[in-house]
Amino acid sequence: MHDFKTTQWSVVLSARRESDVAHDTDWREALESLCRQYWYPLYAYLRRKGYRPEDAQDLTQGFFASLIEKDYLQAVDPQRGRFRWFMMDAIGKFASKWQAAEKAQKRGGDRKILSIDFDTGEARYAREPVDAWTPERLFDREWALRLLTQALDLLRDDFKQQGKLRHFDLLKAYMSADSRPPSYAQTAGELGLSLTAVKVAIHRVRERYRETIRRLVADTLDPSESLDDEIDQLLAAL
């Protein structure tokens, strides 16, 4: 089974500052996992709040720097709500306290602890829906999209390890309701399989995709929380 490296509670808890230098590598990797998972949803949240691109960049970078420098993750408690809610609430409070005089310190310049591709982020934000979506709804949507992308990446890695990357590249078209996949016969011809074998392969990869999504979502929850409810929220966010 694939080792799911997602922003899960175990990763969140391991991202808390460790006094033992021997844990520094694991701690850094956990923080980078948090950054990869959440930087764009948080950035889009701030942009939708009305912050200019350069200010949203400063705030996002400064927020993650503060998570590290001030160890805000010590306040995280799995029993007090979902982690993405903690992150959205925390950056909202961070932004509300942000002052113009502090910008030189918050800017990426000397506090660029984690690498974030803000140019790509702003280009992506320009393609966001231009309707009346709230910052909170946009944040949830981007969190959901990131999770679906992560599920696809994990499946792709598994197929690659099995030497079947070509299979994945052709079968993934059947996993999205928005895509227009080729006919079963065309894919069967591409893979050198029978029509029945292709249908079975498509069914199996869809099942694996759904199971991967459920595993990723479950890893973001406290055991007392409902997985089905969270899946429903993910679908609603999309």
PDB file of C-alpha atoms in Angstrom:
ATOM      1  CA  MET A   1       0.000   0.000   0.000  1.00  0.00           C
ATOM      2  CA  HIS A   2       1.227   3.497  -0.819  1.00  0.00           C
ATOM      3  CA  ASP A   3       2.550   5.635   2.041  1.00  0.00           C
ATOM      4  CA  PHE A   4       0.060   8.531   2.065  1.00  0.00           C
ATOM      5  CA  LYS A   5       1.974  11.731   2.762  1.00  0.00           C
ATOM      6  CA  THR A   6      -0.831  14.215   3.250  1.00  0.00           C
ATOM      7  CA  THR A   7      -1.570  16.997   5.698  1.00  0.00           C
ATOM      8  CA  GLN A   8      -2.954  14.640   8.296  1.00  0.00           C
ATOM      9  CA  TRP A   9      -3.112  15.025  12.040  1.00  0.00           C
ATOM     10  CA  SER A  10      -0.003  12.928  12.519  1.00  0.00           C
ATOM     11  CA  VAL A  11       1.893  15.230  10.156  1.00  0.00           C
ATOM     12  CA  VAL A  12       0.425  18.299  11.824  1.00  0.00           C
ATOM     13  CA  LEU A  13       1.498  17.139  15.232  1.00  0.00           C
ATOM     14  CA  SER A  14       4.973  16.219  14.003  1.00  0.00           C
ATOM     15  CA  ALA A  15       5.288  19.724  12.548  1.00  0.00           C
ATOM     16  CA  ARG A  16       5.387  21.160  16.040  1.00  0.00           C
ATOM     17  CA  ARG A  17       8.819  22.440  16.984  1.00  0.00           C
ATOM     18  CA  GLU A  18      11.098  19.740  18.346  1.00  0.00           C
ATOM     19  CA  SER A  19      13.844  20.567  20.826  1.00  0.00           C
ATOM     20  CA  ASP A  20      15.781  17.478  19.786  1.00  0.00           C
ATOM     21  CA  VAL A  21      18.010  18.337  16.816  1.00  0.00           C
ATOM     22  CA  ALA A  22      17.724  14.733  15.660  1.00  0.00           C
ATOM     23  CA  HIS A  23      14.118  15.458  14.678  1.00  0.00           C
ATOM     24  CA  ASP A  24      14.907  18.581  12.615  1.00  0.00           C
ATOM     25  CA  THR A  25      14.699  16.804   9.239  1.00  0.00           C
ATOM     26  CA  ASP A  26      11.326  15.218   9.984  1.00  0.00           C
ATOM     27  CA  TRP A  27      10.055  18.495  11.393  1.00  0.00           C
ATOM     28  CA  ARG A  28      11.113  20.392   8.285  1.00  0.00           C
ATOM     29  CA  GLU A  29       9.536  17.817   5.977  1.00  0.00           C
ATOM     30  CA  ALA A  30       6.270  18.002   7.919  1.00  0.00           C
ATOM     31  CA  LEU A  31       6.203  21.804   7.641  1.00  0.00           C
ATOM     32  CA  GLU A  32       6.923  21.643   3.925  1.00  0.00           C
ATOM     33  CA  SER A  33       4.037  19.189   3.583  1.00  0.00           C
ATOM     34  CA  LEU A  34       1.765  21.724   5.288  1.00  0.00           C
ATOM     35  CA  CYS A  35       3.010  24.449   2.988  1.00  0.00           C
ATOM     36  CA  ARG A  36       2.428  22.422  -0.189  1.00  0.00           C
ATOM     37  CA  GLN A  37      -1.062  21.470   0.922  1.00  0.00           C
ATOM     38  CA  TYR A  38      -2.286  24.842   2.121  1.00  0.00           C
ATOM     39  CA  TRP A  39      -0.343  27.747   0.652  1.00  0.00           C
ATOM     40  CA  TYR A  40      -2.514  28.268  -2.417  1.00  0.00           C
ATOM     41  CA  PRO A  41      -5.920  27.896  -0.684  1.00  0.00           C
ATOM     42  CA  LEU A  42      -4.707  30.428   1.906  1.00  0.00           C
ATOM     43  CA  TYR A  43      -3.342  32.747  -0.768  1.00  0.00           C
ATOM     44  CA  ALA A  44      -6.616  32.605  -2.720  1.00  0.00           C
ATOM     45  CA  TYR A  45      -8.501  33.237   0.532  1.00  0.00           C
ATOM     46  CA  LEU A  46      -6.507  36.438   1.136  1.00  0.00           C
ATOM     47  CA  ARG A  47      -6.864  37.607  -2.462  1.00  0.00           C
ATOM     48  CA  ARG A  48     -10.618  37.128  -2.284  1.00  0.00           C
ATOM     49  CA  LYS A  49     -10.548  39.098   0.975  1.00  0.00           C
ATOM     50  CA  GLY A  50      -9.294  42.015  -1.113  1.00  0.00           C
ATOM     51  CA  TYR A  51      -5.567  41.973  -0.411  1.00  0.00           C
ATOM     52  CA  ARG A  52      -3.324  42.996  -3.302  1.00  0.00           C
ATOM     53  CA  PRO A  53      -1.132  40.252  -4.813  1.00  0.00           C
ATOM     54  CA  GLU A  54       2.051  41.539  -3.184  1.00  0.00           C
ATOM     55  CA  ASP A  55       0.356  41.861   0.211  1.00  0.00           C
ATOM     56  CA  ALA A  56      -1.229  38.404  -0.042  1.00  0.00           C
ATOM     57  CA  GLN A  57       2.216  37.020  -0.898  1.00  0.00           C
ATOM     58  CA  ASP A  58       3.775  38.760   2.097  1.00  0.00           C
ATOM     59  CA  LEU A  59       1.034  37.559   4.402  1.00  0.00           C
ATOM     60  CA  THR A  60       1.162  33.952   3.217  1.00  0.00           C
ATOM     61  CA  GLN A  61       4.951  33.759   3.504  1.00  0.00           C
ATOM     62  CA  GLY A  62       4.875  35.578   6.838  1.00  0.00           C
ATOM     63  CA  PHE A  63       2.147  33.285   8.134  1.00  0.00           C
ATOM     64  CA  PHE A  64       4.156  30.136   7.446  1.00  0.00           C
ATOM     65  CA  ALA A  65       7.271  31.783   8.860  1.00  0.00           C
ATOM     66  CA  SER A  66       5.338  32.530  12.043  1.00  0.00           C
ATOM     67  CA  LEU A  67       4.119  28.937  12.258  1.00  0.00           C
ATOM     68  CA  ILE A  68       7.776  28.010  12.415  1.00  0.00           C
ATOM     69  CA  GLU A  69       9.262  30.846  14.464  1.00  0.00           C
ATOM     70  CA  LYS A  70       6.463  31.143  17.044  1.00  0.00           C
ATOM     71  CA  ASP A  71       5.372  27.502  16.944  1.00  0.00           C
ATOM     72  CA  TYR A  72       1.667  28.307  16.542  1.00  0.00           C
ATOM     73  CA  LEU A  73       1.017  24.617  15.887  1.00  0.00           C
ATOM     74  CA  GLN A  74       1.246  24.018  19.609  1.00  0.00           C
ATOM     75  CA  ALA A  75      -2.315  25.358  19.744  1.00  0.00           C
ATOM     76  CA  VAL A  76      -3.650  22.700  17.377  1.00  0.00           C
ATOM     77  CA  ASP A  77      -5.926  20.129  18.997  1.00  0.00           C
ATOM     78  CA  PRO A  78      -7.592  17.413  16.833  1.00  0.00           C
ATOM     79  CA  GLN A  79     -10.600  17.464  19.162  1.00  0.00           C
ATOM     80  CA  ARG A  80     -11.256  21.162  18.542  1.00  0.00           C
ATOM     81  CA  GLY A  81     -12.111  20.982  14.850  1.00  0.00           C
ATOM     82  CA  ARG A  82     -10.753  20.188  11.432  1.00  0.00           C
ATOM     83  CA  PHE A  83      -7.251  21.358  10.670  1.00  0.00           C
ATOM     84  CA  ARG A  84      -8.213  23.345   7.567  1.00  0.00           C
ATOM     85  CA  TRP A  85     -10.557  25.415   9.736  1.00  0.00           C
ATOM     86  CA  PHE A  86      -7.662  26.101  12.105  1.00  0.00           C
ATOM     87  CA  MET A  87      -5.488  27.253   9.192  1.00  0.00           C
ATOM     88  CA  MET A  88      -8.158  29.537   7.728  1.00  0.00           C
ATOM     89  CA  ASP A  89      -8.957  31.060  11.121  1.00  0.00           C
ATOM     90  CA  ALA A  90      -5.269  31.457  11.964  1.00  0.00           C
ATOM     91  CA  ILE A  91      -4.328  33.293   8.773  1.00  0.00           C
ATOM     92  CA  GLY A  92      -7.398  35.507   9.162  1.00  0.00           C
ATOM     93  CA  LYS A  93      -6.217  36.555  12.616  1.00  0.00           C
ATOM     94  CA  PHE A  94      -2.649  36.926  11.354  1.00  0.00           C
ATOM     95  CA  ALA A  95      -3.808  39.209   8.535  1.00  0.00           C
ATOM     96  CA  SER A  96      -5.989  41.319  10.848  1.00  0.00           C
ATOM     97  CA  LYS A  97      -2.951  42.121  13.001  1.00  0.00           C
ATOM     98  CA  TRP A  98      -0.749  42.879  10.043  1.00  0.00           C
ATOM     99  CA  GLN A  99       0.461  46.498  10.020  1.00  0.00           C
ATOM    100  CA  ALA A 100       2.074  48.536   7.261  1.00  0.00           C
ATOM    101  CA  ALA A 101       5.095  49.159   9.472  1.00  0.00           C
ATOM    102  CA  GLU A 102       5.656  45.399   9.737  1.00  0.00           C
ATOM    103  CA  LYS A 103       5.686  44.750   5.991  1.00  0.00           C
ATOM    104  CA  ALA A 104       9.470  44.858   5.747  1.00  0.00           C
ATOM    105  CA  GLN A 105       9.649  42.016   8.266  1.00  0.00           C
ATOM    106  CA  LYS A 106       6.751  40.038   6.813  1.00  0.00           C
ATOM    107  CA  ARG A 107       7.977  40.252   3.235  1.00  0.00           C
ATOM    108  CA  GLY A 108       9.526  37.164   1.733  1.00  0.00           C
ATOM    109  CA  GLY A 109      12.995  38.781   1.574  1.00  0.00           C
ATOM    110  CA  ASP A 110      14.641  37.733   4.828  1.00  0.00           C
ATOM    111  CA  ARG A 111      11.843  35.435   6.016  1.00  0.00           C
ATOM    112  CA  LYS A 112      11.539  33.184   2.981  1.00  0.00           C
ATOM    113  CA  ILE A 113      11.775  30.001   5.014  1.00  0.00           C
ATOM    114  CA  LEU A 114       9.655  27.931   2.615  1.00  0.00           C
ATOM    115  CA  SER A 115       9.722  28.085  -1.183  1.00  0.00           C
ATOM    116  CA  ILE A 116       6.399  29.202  -2.657  1.00  0.00           C
ATOM    117  CA  ASP A 117       5.805  29.855  -6.362  1.00  0.00           C
ATOM    118  CA  PHE A 118       3.631  32.953  -6.037  1.00  0.00           C
ATOM    119  CA  ASP A 119       3.865  33.828  -9.749  1.00  0.00           C
ATOM    120  CA  THR A 120       2.104  30.587 -10.592  1.00  0.00           C
ATOM    121  CA  GLY A 121      -0.322  31.193  -7.745  1.00  0.00           C
ATOM    122  CA  GLU A 122      -1.371  34.611  -9.016  1.00  0.00           C
ATOM    123  CA  ALA A 123      -1.805  33.287 -12.550  1.00  0.00           C
ATOM    124  CA  ARG A 124      -3.991  30.540 -11.110  1.00  0.00           C
ATOM    125  CA  TYR A 125      -5.990  33.013  -9.045  1.00  0.00           C
ATOM    126  CA  ALA A 126      -6.714  35.031 -12.200  1.00  0.00           C
ATOM    127  CA  ARG A 127      -8.590  31.979 -13.504  1.00  0.00           C
ATOM    128  CA  GLU A 128     -10.791  31.651 -10.404  1.00  0.00           C
ATOM    129  CA  PRO A 129     -14.566  32.209 -10.735  1.00  0.00           C
ATOM    130  CA  VAL A 130     -15.371  35.908 -10.849  1.00  0.00           C
ATOM    131  CA  ASP A 131     -18.699  35.532  -9.061  1.00  0.00           C
ATOM    132  CA  ALA A 132     -19.701  36.337  -5.512  1.00  0.00           C
ATOM    133  CA  TRP A 133     -17.931  33.396  -3.907  1.00  0.00           C
ATOM    134  CA  THR A 134     -16.891  34.155  -0.344  1.00  0.00           C
ATOM    135  CA  PRO A 135     -13.230  33.808   0.673  1.00  0.00           C
ATOM    136  CA  GLU A 136     -14.244  30.839   2.835  1.00  0.00           C
ATOM    137  CA  ARG A 137     -15.974  29.034  -0.036  1.00  0.00           C
ATOM    138  CA  LEU A 138     -13.019  29.647  -2.344  1.00  0.00           C
ATOM    139  CA  PHE A 139     -10.654  28.317   0.320  1.00  0.00           C
ATOM    140  CA  ASP A 140     -12.707  25.117   0.674  1.00  0.00           C
ATOM    141  CA  ARG A 141     -12.841  24.688  -3.108  1.00  0.00           C
ATOM    142  CA  GLU A 142      -9.075  25.016  -3.475  1.00  0.00           C
ATOM    143  CA  TRP A 143      -8.492  22.644  -0.571  1.00  0.00           C
ATOM    144  CA  ALA A 144     -10.771  20.099  -2.275  1.00  0.00           C
ATOM    145  CA  LEU A 145      -9.073  20.520  -5.660  1.00  0.00           C
ATOM    146  CA  ARG A 146      -5.656  20.111  -4.060  1.00  0.00           C
ATOM    147  CA  LEU A 147      -6.802  16.906  -2.396  1.00  0.00           C
ATOM    148  CA  LEU A 148      -8.158  15.469  -5.677  1.00  0.00           C
ATOM    149  CA  THR A 149      -4.914  16.363  -7.429  1.00  0.00           C
ATOM    150  CA  GLN A 150      -2.957  14.668  -4.668  1.00  0.00           C
ATOM    151  CA  ALA A 151      -5.065  11.535  -5.050  1.00  0.00           C
ATOM    152  CA  LEU A 152      -4.296  11.457  -8.782  1.00  0.00           C
ATOM    153  CA  ASP A 153      -0.594  11.993  -8.106  1.00  0.00           C
ATOM    154  CA  LEU A 154      -0.545   9.065  -5.687  1.00  0.00           C
ATOM    155  CA  LEU A 155      -2.282   6.806  -8.203  1.00  0.00           C
ATOM    156  CA  ARG A 156       0.131   7.913 -10.911  1.00  0.00           C
ATOM    157  CA  ASP A 157       3.089   7.063  -8.668  1.00  0.00           C
ATOM    158  CA  ASP A 158       1.674   3.598  -8.024  1.00  0.00           C
ATOM    159  CA  PHE A 159       1.175   2.931 -11.740  1.00  0.00           C
ATOM    160  CA  LYS A 160       4.673   4.228 -12.459  1.00  0.00           C
ATOM    161  CA  GLN A 161       6.199   1.891  -9.882  1.00  0.00           C
ATOM    162  CA  GLN A 162       4.409  -0.988 -11.605  1.00  0.00           C
ATOM    163  CA  GLY A 163       5.742   0.089 -15.010  1.00  0.00           C
ATOM    164  CA  LYS A 164       2.225   0.930 -16.197  1.00  0.00           C
ATOM    165  CA  LEU A 165       2.405   4.692 -16.564  1.00  0.00           C
ATOM    166  CA  ARG A 166       0.942   4.462 -20.063  1.00  0.00           C
ATOM    167  CA  HIS A 167      -2.098   2.687 -18.608  1.00  0.00           C
ATOM    168  CA  PHE A 168      -2.608   5.493 -16.096  1.00  0.00           C
ATOM    169  CA  ASP A 169      -2.258   8.254 -18.687  1.00  0.00           C
ATOM    170  CA  LEU A 170      -5.047   6.672 -20.742  1.00  0.00           C
ATOM    171  CA  LEU A 171      -7.310   5.523 -17.929  1.00  0.00           C
ATOM    172  CA  LYS A 172      -7.292   8.790 -15.950  1.00  0.00           C
ATOM    173  CA  ALA A 173      -9.550  10.364 -18.585  1.00  0.00           C
ATOM    174  CA  TYR A 174     -12.363   8.141 -17.293  1.00  0.00           C
ATOM    175  CA  MET A 175     -12.072   9.379 -13.693  1.00  0.00           C
ATOM    176  CA  SER A 176     -13.455  12.874 -14.179  1.00  0.00           C
ATOM    177  CA  ALA A 177     -17.035  13.777 -14.949  1.00  0.00           C
ATOM    178  CA  ASP A 178     -15.796  16.886 -16.780  1.00  0.00           C
ATOM    179  CA  SER A 179     -13.504  15.074 -19.207  1.00  0.00           C
ATOM    180  CA  ARG A 180     -14.416  13.619 -22.589  1.00  0.00           C
ATOM    181  CA  PRO A 181     -12.626  10.272 -22.659  1.00  0.00           C
ATOM    182  CA  PRO A 182     -12.097   8.309 -25.860  1.00  0.00           C
ATOM    183  CA  SER A 183     -14.226   5.285 -26.603  1.00  0.00           C
ATOM    184  CA  TYR A 184     -13.500   2.035 -24.793  1.00  0.00           C
ATOM    185  CA  ALA A 185     -12.561   0.487 -28.139  1.00  0.00           C
ATOM    186  CA  GLN A 186      -9.968   3.199 -28.807  1.00  0.00           C
ATOM    187  CA  THR A 187      -8.363   2.782 -25.405  1.00  0.00           C
ATOM    188  CA  ALA A 188      -8.414  -0.998 -25.788  1.00  0.00           C
ATOM    189  CA  GLY A 189      -6.533  -0.604 -29.047  1.00  0.00           C
ATOM    190  CA  GLU A 190      -4.002   1.773 -27.484  1.00  0.00           C
ATOM    191  CA  LEU A 191      -3.265  -0.643 -24.645  1.00  0.00           C
ATOM    192  CA  GLY A 192      -3.528  -3.854 -26.613  1.00  0.00           C
ATOM    193  CA  LEU A 193      -6.311  -5.150 -24.389  1.00  0.00           C
ATOM    194  CA  SER A 194      -9.719  -6.617 -25.028  1.00  0.00           C
ATOM    195  CA  LEU A 195     -12.785  -4.430 -24.634  1.00  0.00           C
ATOM    196  CA  THR A 196     -13.802  -6.382 -21.538  1.00  0.00           C
ATOM    197  CA  ALA A 197     -10.353  -5.988 -19.997  1.00  0.00           C
ATOM    198  CA  VAL A 198     -10.433  -2.218 -20.538  1.00  0.00           C
ATOM    199  CA  LYS A 199     -13.856  -1.914 -18.900  1.00  0.00           C
ATOM    200  CA  VAL A 200     -12.578  -3.876 -15.911  1.00  0.00           C
ATOM    201  CA  ALA A 201      -9.446  -1.694 -15.725  1.00  0.00           C
ATOM    202  CA  ILE A 202     -11.524   1.483 -15.805  1.00  0.00           C
ATOM    203  CA  HIS A 203     -13.797   0.190 -13.049  1.00  0.00           C
ATOM    204  CA  ARG A 204     -10.812  -0.731 -10.898  1.00  0.00           C
ATOM    205  CA  VAL A 205      -8.981   2.564 -11.353  1.00  0.00           C
ATOM    206  CA  ARG A 206     -12.154   4.474 -10.471  1.00  0.00           C
ATOM    207  CA  GLU A 207     -12.501   2.397  -7.316  1.00  0.00           C
ATOM    208  CA  ARG A 208      -8.860   3.008  -6.429  1.00  0.00           C
ATOM    209  CA  TYR A 209      -9.313   6.728  -7.032  1.00  0.00           C
ATOM    210  CA  ARG A 210     -12.347   6.881  -4.741  1.00  0.00           C
ATOM    211  CA  GLU A 211     -10.580   4.858  -2.075  1.00  0.00           C
ATOM    212  CA  THR A 212      -7.500   7.077  -2.300  1.00  0.00           C
ATOM    213  CA  ILE A 213      -9.645  10.176  -1.853  1.00  0.00           C
ATOM    214  CA  ARG A 214     -11.332   8.635   1.172  1.00  0.00           C
ATOM    215  CA  ARG A 215      -7.948   7.746   2.665  1.00  0.00           C
ATOM    216  CA  LEU A 216      -6.651  11.269   2.153  1.00  0.00           C
ATOM    217  CA  VAL A 217      -9.762  12.839   3.636  1.00  0.00           C
ATOM    218  CA  ALA A 218      -9.718  10.423   6.584  1.00  0.00           C
ATOM    219  CA  ASP A 219      -6.127  11.418   7.283  1.00  0.00           C
ATOM    220  CA  THR A 220      -7.229  15.020   7.854  1.00  0.00           C
ATOM    221  CA  LEU A 221      -9.840  14.070  10.453  1.00  0.00           C
ATOM    222  CA  ASP A 222      -9.904  13.178  14.085  1.00  0.00           C
ATOM    223  CA  PRO A 223     -11.240   9.602  14.509  1.00  0.00           C
ATOM    224  CA  SER A 224     -14.382  11.003  16.152  1.00  0.00           C
ATOM    225  CA  GLU A 225     -15.344  12.974  13.024  1.00  0.00           C
ATOM    226  CA  SER A 226     -17.549  11.611  10.248  1.00  0.00           C
ATOM    227  CA  LEU A 227     -15.706  10.678   7.067  1.00  0.00           C
ATOM    228  CA  ASP A 228     -18.917  10.623   5.022  1.00  0.00           C
ATOM    229  CA  ASP A 229     -19.839  14.129   6.183  1.00  0.00           C
ATOM    230  CA  GLU A 230     -16.410  15.414   5.190  1.00  0.00           C
ATOM    231  CA  ILE A 231     -16.669  13.735   1.780  1.00  0.00           C
ATOM    232  CA  ASP A 232     -20.029  15.459   1.310  1.00  0.00           C
ATOM    233  CA  GLN A 233     -18.424  18.803   2.173  1.00  0.00           C
ATOM    234  CA  LEU A 234     -15.614  18.139  -0.279  1.00  0.00           C
ATOM    235  CA  LEU A 235     -18.111  17.453  -3.071  1.00  0.00           C
ATOM    236  CA  ALA A 236     -20.133  20.513  -2.113  1.00  0.00           C
ATOM    237  CA  ALA A 237     -17.004  22.663  -2.243  1.00  0.00           C
ATOM    238  CA  LEU A 238     -16.461  21.585  -5.844  1.00  0.00           C
TER     239      LEU A 238
END
